[in-house]
PDB file of C-alpha atoms in Angstrom:
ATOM      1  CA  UNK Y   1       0.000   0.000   0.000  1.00  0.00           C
ATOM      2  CA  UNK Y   2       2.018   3.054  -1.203  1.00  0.00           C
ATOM      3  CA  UNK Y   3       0.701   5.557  -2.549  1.00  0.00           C
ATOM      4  CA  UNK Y   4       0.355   9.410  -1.828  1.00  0.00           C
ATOM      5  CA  UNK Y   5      -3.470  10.361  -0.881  1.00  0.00           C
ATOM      6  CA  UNK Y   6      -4.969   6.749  -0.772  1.00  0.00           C
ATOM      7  CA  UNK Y   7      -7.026   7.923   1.703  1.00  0.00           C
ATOM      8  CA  UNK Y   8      -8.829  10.595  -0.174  1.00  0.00           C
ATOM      9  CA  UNK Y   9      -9.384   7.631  -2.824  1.00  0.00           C
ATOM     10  CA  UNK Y  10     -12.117   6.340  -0.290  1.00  0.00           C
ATOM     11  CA  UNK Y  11     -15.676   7.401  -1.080  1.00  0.00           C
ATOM     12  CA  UNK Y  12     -19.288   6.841  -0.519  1.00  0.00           C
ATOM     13  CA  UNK Y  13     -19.925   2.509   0.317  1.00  0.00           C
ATOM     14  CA  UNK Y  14     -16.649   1.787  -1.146  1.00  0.00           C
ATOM     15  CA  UNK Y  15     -15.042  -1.018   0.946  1.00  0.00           C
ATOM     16  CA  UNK Y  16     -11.213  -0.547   0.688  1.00  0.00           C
ATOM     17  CA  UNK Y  17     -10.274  -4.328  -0.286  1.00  0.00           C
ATOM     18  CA  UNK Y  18      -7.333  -4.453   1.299  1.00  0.00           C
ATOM     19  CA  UNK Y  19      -6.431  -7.883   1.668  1.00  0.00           C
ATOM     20  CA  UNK Y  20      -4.899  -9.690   4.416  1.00  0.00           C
ATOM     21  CA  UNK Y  21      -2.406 -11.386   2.303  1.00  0.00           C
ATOM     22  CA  UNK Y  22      -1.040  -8.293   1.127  1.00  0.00           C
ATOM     23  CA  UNK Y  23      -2.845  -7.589  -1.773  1.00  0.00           C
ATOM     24  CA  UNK Y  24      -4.285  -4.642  -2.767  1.00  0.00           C
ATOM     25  CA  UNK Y  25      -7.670  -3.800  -4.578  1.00  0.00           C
ATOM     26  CA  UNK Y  26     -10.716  -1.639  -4.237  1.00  0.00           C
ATOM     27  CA  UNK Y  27     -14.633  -3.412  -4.707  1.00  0.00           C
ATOM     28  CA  UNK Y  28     -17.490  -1.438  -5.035  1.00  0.00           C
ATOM     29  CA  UNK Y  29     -20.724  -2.559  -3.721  1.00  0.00           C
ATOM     30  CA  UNK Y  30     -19.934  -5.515  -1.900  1.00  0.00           C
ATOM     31  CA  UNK Y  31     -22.185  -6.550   0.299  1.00  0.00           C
ATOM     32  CA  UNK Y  32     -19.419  -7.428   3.481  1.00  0.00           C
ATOM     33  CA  UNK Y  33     -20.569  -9.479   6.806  1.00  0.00           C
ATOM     34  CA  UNK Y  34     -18.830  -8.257   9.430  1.00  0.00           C
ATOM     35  CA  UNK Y  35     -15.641  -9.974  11.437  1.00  0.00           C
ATOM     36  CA  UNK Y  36     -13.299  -8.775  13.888  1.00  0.00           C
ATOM     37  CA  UNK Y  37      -9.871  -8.592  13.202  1.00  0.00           C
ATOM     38  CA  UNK Y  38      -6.628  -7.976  15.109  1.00  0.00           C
ATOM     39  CA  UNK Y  39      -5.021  -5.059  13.284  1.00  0.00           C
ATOM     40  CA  UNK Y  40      -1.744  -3.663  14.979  1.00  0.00           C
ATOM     41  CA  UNK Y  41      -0.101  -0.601  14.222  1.00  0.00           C
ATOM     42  CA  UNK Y  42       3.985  -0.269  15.204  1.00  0.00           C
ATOM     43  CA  UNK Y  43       3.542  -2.866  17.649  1.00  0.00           C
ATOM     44  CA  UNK Y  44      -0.207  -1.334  19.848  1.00  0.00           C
ATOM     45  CA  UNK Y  45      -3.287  -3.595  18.771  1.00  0.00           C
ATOM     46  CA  UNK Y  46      -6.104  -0.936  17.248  1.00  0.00           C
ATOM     47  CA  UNK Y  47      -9.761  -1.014  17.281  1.00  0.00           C
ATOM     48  CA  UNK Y  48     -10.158  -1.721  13.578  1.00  0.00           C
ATOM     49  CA  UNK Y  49     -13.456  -3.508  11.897  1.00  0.00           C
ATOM     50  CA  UNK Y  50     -12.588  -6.312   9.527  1.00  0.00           C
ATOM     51  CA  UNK Y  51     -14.906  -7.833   6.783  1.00  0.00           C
ATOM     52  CA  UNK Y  52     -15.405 -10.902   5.515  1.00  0.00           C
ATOM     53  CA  UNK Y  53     -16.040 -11.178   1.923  1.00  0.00           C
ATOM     54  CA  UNK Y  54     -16.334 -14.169   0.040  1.00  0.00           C
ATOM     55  CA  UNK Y  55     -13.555 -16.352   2.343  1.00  0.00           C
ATOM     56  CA  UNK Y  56     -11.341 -13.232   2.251  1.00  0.00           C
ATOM     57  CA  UNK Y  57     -10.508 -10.267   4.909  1.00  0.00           C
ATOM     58  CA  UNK Y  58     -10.895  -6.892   3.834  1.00  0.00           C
ATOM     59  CA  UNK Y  59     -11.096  -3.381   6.182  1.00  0.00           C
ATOM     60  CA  UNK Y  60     -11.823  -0.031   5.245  1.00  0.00           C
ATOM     61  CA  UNK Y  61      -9.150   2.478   4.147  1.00  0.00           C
ATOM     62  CA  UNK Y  62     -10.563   5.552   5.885  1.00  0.00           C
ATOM     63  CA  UNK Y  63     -11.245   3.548   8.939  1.00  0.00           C
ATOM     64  CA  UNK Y  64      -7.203   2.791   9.083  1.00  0.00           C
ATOM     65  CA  UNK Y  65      -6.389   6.267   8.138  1.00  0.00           C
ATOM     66  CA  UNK Y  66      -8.350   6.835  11.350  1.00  0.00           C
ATOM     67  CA  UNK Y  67      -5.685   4.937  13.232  1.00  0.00           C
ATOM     68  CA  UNK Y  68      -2.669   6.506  11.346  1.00  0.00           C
ATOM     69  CA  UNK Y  69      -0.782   9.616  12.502  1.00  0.00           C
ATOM     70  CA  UNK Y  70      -0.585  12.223  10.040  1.00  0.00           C
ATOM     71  CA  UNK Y  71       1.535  12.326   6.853  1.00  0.00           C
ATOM     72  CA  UNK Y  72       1.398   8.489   7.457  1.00  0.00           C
ATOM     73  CA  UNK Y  73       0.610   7.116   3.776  1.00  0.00           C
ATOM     74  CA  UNK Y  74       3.964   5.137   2.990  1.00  0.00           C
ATOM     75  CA  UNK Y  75       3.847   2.325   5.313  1.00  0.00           C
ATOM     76  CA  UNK Y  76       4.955  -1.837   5.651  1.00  0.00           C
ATOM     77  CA  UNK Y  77       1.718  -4.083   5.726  1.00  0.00           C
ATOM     78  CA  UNK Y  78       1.834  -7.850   6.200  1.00  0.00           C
ATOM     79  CA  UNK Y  79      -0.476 -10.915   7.285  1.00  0.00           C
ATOM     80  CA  UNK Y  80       0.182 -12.662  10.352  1.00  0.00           C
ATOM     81  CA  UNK Y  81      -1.551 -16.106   9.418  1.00  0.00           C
ATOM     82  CA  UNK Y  82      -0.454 -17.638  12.117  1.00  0.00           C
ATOM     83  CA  UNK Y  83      -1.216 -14.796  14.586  1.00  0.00           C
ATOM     84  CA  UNK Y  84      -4.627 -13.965  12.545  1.00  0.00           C
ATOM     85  CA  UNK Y  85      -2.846 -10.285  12.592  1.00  0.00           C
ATOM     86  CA  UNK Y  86      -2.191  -8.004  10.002  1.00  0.00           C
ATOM     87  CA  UNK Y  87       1.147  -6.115  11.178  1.00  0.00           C
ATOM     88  CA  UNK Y  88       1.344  -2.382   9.983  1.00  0.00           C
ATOM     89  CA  UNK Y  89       4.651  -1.020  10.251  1.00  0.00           C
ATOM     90  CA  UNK Y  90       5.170   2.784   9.669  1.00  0.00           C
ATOM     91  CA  UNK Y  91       8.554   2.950  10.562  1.00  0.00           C
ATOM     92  CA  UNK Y  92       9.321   1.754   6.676  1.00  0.00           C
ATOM     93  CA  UNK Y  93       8.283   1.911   2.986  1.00  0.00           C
ATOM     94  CA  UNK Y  94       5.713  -0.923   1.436  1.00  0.00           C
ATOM     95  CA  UNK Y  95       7.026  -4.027  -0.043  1.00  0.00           C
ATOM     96  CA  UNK Y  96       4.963  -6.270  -1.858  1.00  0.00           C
ATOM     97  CA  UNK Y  97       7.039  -9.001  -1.884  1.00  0.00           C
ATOM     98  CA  UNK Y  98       7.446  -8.447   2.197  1.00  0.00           C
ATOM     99  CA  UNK Y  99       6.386 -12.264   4.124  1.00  0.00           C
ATOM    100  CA  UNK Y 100       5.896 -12.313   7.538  1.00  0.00           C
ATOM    101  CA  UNK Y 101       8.863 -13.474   9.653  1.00  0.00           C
ATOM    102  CA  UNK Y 102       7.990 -14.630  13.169  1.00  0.00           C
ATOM    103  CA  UNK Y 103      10.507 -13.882  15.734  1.00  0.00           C
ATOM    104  CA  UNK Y 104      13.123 -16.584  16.736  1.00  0.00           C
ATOM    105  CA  UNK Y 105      11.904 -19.216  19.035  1.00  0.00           C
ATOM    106  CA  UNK Y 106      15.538 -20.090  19.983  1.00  0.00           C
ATOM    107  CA  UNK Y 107      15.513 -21.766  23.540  1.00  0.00           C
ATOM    108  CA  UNK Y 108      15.994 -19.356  26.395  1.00  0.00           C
ATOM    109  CA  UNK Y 109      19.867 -19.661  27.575  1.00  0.00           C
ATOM    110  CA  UNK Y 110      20.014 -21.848  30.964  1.00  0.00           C
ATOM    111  CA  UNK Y 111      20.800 -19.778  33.765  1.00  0.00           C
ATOM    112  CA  UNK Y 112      22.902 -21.494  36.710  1.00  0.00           C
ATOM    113  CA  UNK Y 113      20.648 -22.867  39.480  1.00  0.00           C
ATOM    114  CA  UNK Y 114      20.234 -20.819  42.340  1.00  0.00           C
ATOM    115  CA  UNK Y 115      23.260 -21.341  44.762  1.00  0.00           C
ATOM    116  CA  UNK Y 116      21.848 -22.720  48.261  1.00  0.00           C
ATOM    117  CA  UNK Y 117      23.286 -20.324  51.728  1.00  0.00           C
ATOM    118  CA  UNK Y 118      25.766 -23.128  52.732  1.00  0.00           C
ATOM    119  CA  UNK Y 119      27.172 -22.812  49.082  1.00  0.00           C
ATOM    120  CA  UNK Y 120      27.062 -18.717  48.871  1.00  0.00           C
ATOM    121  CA  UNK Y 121      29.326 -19.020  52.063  1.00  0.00           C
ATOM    122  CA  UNK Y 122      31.715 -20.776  50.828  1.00  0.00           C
ATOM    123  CA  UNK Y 123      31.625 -18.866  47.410  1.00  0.00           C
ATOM    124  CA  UNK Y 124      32.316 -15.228  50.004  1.00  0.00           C
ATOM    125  CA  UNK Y 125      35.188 -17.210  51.344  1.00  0.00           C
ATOM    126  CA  UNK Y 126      37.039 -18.678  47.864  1.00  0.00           C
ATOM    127  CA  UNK Y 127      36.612 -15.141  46.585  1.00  0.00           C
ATOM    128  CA  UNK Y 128      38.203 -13.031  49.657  1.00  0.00           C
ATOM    129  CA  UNK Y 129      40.606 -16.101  49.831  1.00  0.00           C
ATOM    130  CA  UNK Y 130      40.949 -14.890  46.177  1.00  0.00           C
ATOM    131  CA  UNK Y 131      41.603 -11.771  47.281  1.00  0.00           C
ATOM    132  CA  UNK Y 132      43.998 -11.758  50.101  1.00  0.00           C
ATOM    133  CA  UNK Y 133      46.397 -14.421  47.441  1.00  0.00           C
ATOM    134  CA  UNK Y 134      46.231 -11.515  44.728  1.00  0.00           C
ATOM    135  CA  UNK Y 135      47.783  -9.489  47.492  1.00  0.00           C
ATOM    136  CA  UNK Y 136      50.322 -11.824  48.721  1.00  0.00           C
ATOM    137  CA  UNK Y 137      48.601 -12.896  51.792  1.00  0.00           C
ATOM    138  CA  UNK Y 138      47.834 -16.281  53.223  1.00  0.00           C
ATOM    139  CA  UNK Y 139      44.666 -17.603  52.547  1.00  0.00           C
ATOM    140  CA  UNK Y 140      42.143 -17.843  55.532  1.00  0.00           C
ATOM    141  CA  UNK Y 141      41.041 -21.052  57.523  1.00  0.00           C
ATOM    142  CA  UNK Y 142      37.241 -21.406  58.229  1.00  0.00           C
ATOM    143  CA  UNK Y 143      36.316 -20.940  62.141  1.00  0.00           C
ATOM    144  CA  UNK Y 144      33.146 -22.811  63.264  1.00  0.00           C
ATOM    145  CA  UNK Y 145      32.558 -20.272  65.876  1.00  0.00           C
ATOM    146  CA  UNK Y 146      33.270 -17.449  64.009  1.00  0.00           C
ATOM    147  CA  UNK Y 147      30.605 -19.119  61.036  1.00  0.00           C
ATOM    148  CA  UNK Y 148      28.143 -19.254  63.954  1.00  0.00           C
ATOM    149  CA  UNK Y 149      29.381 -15.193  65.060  1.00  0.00           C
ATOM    150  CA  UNK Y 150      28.839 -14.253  61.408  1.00  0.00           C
ATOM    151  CA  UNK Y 151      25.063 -16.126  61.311  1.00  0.00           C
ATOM    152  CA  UNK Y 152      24.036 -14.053  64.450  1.00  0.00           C
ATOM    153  CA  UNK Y 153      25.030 -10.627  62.951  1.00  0.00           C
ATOM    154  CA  UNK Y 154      23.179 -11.369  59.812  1.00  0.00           C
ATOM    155  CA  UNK Y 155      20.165 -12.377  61.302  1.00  0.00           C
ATOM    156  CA  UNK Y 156      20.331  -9.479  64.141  1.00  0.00           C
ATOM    157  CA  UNK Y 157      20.241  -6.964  61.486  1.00  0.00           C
ATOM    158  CA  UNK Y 158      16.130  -8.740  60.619  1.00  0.00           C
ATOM    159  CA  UNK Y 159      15.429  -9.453  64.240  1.00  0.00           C
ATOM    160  CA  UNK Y 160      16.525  -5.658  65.745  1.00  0.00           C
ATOM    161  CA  UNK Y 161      15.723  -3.807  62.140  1.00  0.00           C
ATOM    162  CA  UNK Y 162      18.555  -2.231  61.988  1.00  0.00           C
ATOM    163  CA  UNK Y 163      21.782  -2.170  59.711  1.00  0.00           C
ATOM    164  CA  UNK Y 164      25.411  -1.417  61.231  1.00  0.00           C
ATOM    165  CA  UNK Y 165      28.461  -2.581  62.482  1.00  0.00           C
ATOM    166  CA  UNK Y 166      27.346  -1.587  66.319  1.00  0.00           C
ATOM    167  CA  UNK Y 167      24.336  -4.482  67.834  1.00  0.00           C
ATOM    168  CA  UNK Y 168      21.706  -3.313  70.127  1.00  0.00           C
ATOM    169  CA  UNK Y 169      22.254  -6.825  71.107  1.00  0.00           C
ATOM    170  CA  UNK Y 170      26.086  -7.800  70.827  1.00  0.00           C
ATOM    171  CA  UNK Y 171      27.549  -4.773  70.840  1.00  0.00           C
ATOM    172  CA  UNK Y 172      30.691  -3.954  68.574  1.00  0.00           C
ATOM    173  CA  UNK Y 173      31.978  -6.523  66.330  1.00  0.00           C
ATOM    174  CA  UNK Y 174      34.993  -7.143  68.280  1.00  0.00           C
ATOM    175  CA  UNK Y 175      32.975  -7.067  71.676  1.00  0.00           C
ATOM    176  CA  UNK Y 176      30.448 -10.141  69.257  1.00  0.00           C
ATOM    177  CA  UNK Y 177      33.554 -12.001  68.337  1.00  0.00           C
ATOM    178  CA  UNK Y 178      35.587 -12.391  71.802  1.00  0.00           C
ATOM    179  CA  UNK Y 179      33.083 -12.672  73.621  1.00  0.00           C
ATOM    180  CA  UNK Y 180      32.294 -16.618  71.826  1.00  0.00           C
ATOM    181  CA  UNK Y 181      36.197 -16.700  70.983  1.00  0.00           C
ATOM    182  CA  UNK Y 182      38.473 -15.483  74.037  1.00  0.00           C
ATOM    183  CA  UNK Y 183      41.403 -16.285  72.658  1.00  0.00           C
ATOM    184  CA  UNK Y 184      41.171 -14.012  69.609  1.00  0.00           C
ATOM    185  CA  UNK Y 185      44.170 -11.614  69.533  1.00  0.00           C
ATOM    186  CA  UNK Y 186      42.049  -9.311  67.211  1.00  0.00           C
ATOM    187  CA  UNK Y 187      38.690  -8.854  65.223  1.00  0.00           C
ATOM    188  CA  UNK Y 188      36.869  -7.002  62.838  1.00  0.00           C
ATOM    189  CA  UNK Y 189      33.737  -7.479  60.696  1.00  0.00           C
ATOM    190  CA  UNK Y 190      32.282  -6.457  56.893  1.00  0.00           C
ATOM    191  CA  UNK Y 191      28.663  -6.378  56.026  1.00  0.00           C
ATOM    192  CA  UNK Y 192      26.067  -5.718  53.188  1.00  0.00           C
ATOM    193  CA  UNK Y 193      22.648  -5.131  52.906  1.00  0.00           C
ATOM    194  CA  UNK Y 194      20.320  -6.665  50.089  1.00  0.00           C
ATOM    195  CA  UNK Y 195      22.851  -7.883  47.609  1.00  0.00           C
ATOM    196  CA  UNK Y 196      21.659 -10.680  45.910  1.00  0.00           C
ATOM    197  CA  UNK Y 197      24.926 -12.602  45.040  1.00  0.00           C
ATOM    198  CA  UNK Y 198      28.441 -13.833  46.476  1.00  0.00           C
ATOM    199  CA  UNK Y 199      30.277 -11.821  43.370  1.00  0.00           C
ATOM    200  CA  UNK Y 200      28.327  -8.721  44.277  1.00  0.00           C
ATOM    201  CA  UNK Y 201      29.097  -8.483  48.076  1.00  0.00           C
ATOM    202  CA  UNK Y 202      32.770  -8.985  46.995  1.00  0.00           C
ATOM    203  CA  UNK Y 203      32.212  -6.239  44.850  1.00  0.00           C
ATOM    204  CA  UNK Y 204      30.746  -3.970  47.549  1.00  0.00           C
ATOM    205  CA  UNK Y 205      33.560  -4.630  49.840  1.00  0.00           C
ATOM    206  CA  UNK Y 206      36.448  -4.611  47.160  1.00  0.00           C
ATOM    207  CA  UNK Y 207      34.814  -1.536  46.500  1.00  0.00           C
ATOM    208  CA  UNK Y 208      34.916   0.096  50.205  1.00  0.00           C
ATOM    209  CA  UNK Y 209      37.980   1.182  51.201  1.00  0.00           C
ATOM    210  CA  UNK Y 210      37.367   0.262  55.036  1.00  0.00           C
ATOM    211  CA  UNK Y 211      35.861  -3.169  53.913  1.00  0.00           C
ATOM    212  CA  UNK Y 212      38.846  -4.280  51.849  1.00  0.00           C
ATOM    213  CA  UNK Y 213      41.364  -3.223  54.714  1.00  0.00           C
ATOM    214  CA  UNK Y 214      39.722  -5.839  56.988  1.00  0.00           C
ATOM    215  CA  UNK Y 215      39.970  -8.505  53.776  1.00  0.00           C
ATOM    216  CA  UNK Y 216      43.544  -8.219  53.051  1.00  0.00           C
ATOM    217  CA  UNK Y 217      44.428  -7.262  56.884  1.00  0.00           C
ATOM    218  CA  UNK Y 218      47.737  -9.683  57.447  1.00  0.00           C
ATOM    219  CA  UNK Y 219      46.995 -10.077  61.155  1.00  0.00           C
ATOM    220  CA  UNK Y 220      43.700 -12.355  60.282  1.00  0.00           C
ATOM    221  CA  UNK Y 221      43.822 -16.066  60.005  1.00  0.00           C
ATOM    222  CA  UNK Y 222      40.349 -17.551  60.203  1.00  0.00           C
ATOM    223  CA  UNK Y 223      37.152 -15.989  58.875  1.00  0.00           C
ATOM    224  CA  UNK Y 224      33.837 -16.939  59.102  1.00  0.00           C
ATOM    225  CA  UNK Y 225      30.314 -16.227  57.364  1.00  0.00           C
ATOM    226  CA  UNK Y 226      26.760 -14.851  57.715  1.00  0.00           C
ATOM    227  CA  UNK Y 227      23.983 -14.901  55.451  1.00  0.00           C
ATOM    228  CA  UNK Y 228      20.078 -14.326  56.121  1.00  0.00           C
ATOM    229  CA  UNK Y 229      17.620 -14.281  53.183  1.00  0.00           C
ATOM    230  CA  UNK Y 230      15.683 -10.698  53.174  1.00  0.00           C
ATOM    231  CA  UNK Y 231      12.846 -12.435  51.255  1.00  0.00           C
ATOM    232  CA  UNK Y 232      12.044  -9.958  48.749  1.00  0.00           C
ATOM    233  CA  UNK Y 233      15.501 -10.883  46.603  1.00  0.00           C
ATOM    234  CA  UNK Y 234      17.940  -9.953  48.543  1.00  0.00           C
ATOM    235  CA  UNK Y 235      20.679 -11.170  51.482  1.00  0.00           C
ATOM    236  CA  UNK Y 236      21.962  -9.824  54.617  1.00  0.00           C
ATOM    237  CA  UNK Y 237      25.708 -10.360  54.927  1.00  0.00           C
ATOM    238  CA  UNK Y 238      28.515 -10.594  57.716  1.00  0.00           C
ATOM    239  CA  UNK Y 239      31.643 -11.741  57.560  1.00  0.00           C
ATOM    240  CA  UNK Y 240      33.831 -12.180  60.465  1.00  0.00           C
ATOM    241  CA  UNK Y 241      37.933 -12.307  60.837  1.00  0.00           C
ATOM    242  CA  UNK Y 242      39.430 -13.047  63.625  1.00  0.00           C
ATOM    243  CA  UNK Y 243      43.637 -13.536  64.399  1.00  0.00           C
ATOM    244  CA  UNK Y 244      44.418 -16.532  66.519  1.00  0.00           C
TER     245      UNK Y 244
END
């Protein structure tokens, strides 16, 4: 459908015989029964009237003009069989040799399963492990007891609604940490609210001067980690170092 003024072409009980196919005619006098149709313009369905008439699908030209911004009148048509649609594109010219191409139906890409809490703790401690090697440091060695410190921060920051390195409830997190472990020589703590992701924490704390001292601080040897799910997509996180 291309030409300049086709609308003005329209008159009196002409039915613009514009067929779903793609072809393009004009009948006069046709007696039409009426049919829905699914007409969309750049990508919004329209309120648009189809006919049926004799087995094929016809709509009026001044009815789509109706639905056309001005200065529209050089625009891509094409049937949707499949989709019972007839696609109007006025982004580009008319081609009468245009088919309808459905969009790929490629496979969505599998995404990795969803790491359980046991397995995003040990991912926080390969990747400050990571860390402290790329600055020629000693790896750290899991604590039990400093896991279980690490837990209890996380899960104080739901149960007191609150977010910081000072507890309502255990106090500093040096006070947290020798109080279950007398023995430690030193402690210190990094957290993060509602990340969603072991990489992204690392990230935060990489990114935080403070937070990175305490990961490649050479007086640590044992570390220990906290995670609580925030059930609306993200995690509360504490990580605890202590020197022994």
């Amino acid at each position: 459908m291309k030409r300049t003024g086709v609308f003005q072409f329209v008159l009196g009980i002409v039915v613009g015989a514009v067929f779903f196919g793609g072809t393009a005619a004009i009948a006069a006098g046709i007696m039409a029964q009426p049919k829905t149709a699914a007409i969309v313009i750049d990508g919004q369905t329209v309120d648009l009237k189809g006919y049926l008439v004799e087995g094929n699908h016809y709509f009026q030209l001044r009815d789509l003009s109706d639905k056309l911004a001005a200065g529209d009148k050089d625009f891509s048509i094409v049937w949707d069989g499949q989709g019972n649609r007839v696609l109007i594109d006025t982004g580009r010219g008319y081609d009468p040799n245009e088919q309808y191409a459905p969009e790929s139906t490629t496979p969505p890409e599998q995404t990795t399963p969803t790491m359980s809490i046991d397995e995003m703790k040990a991912e926080i401690v390969r990747l400050t492990n990571a860390e402290r090697v790329k600055a020629g440091l000693p790896e750290l060695e899991v604590l039990p007891a400093l896991m279980d410190t690490a837990q209890a921060k996380a899960q104080d920051f739901i149960d007191s609604g609150y977010y910081g390195h000072n507890s309502p409830v255990y106090g500093t997190a040096p006070q947290m940490i020798k109080a279950a472990i007398p023995n430690a020589k030193s402690a210190g703590e990094i957290i993060a609210p509602w990340l969603k992701t072991p990489q992204e924490a690392l990230t935060n704390w990489v990114d935080s001067p403070a937070h990175y001292a305490n990961i490649i601080a050479s007086k640590y040897t044992h570390i220990g980690v906290g995670i609580v799910d925030g059930v609306d997509g993200g995690y509360w996180w504490a990580v605890h170092f202590a020197a022994l």
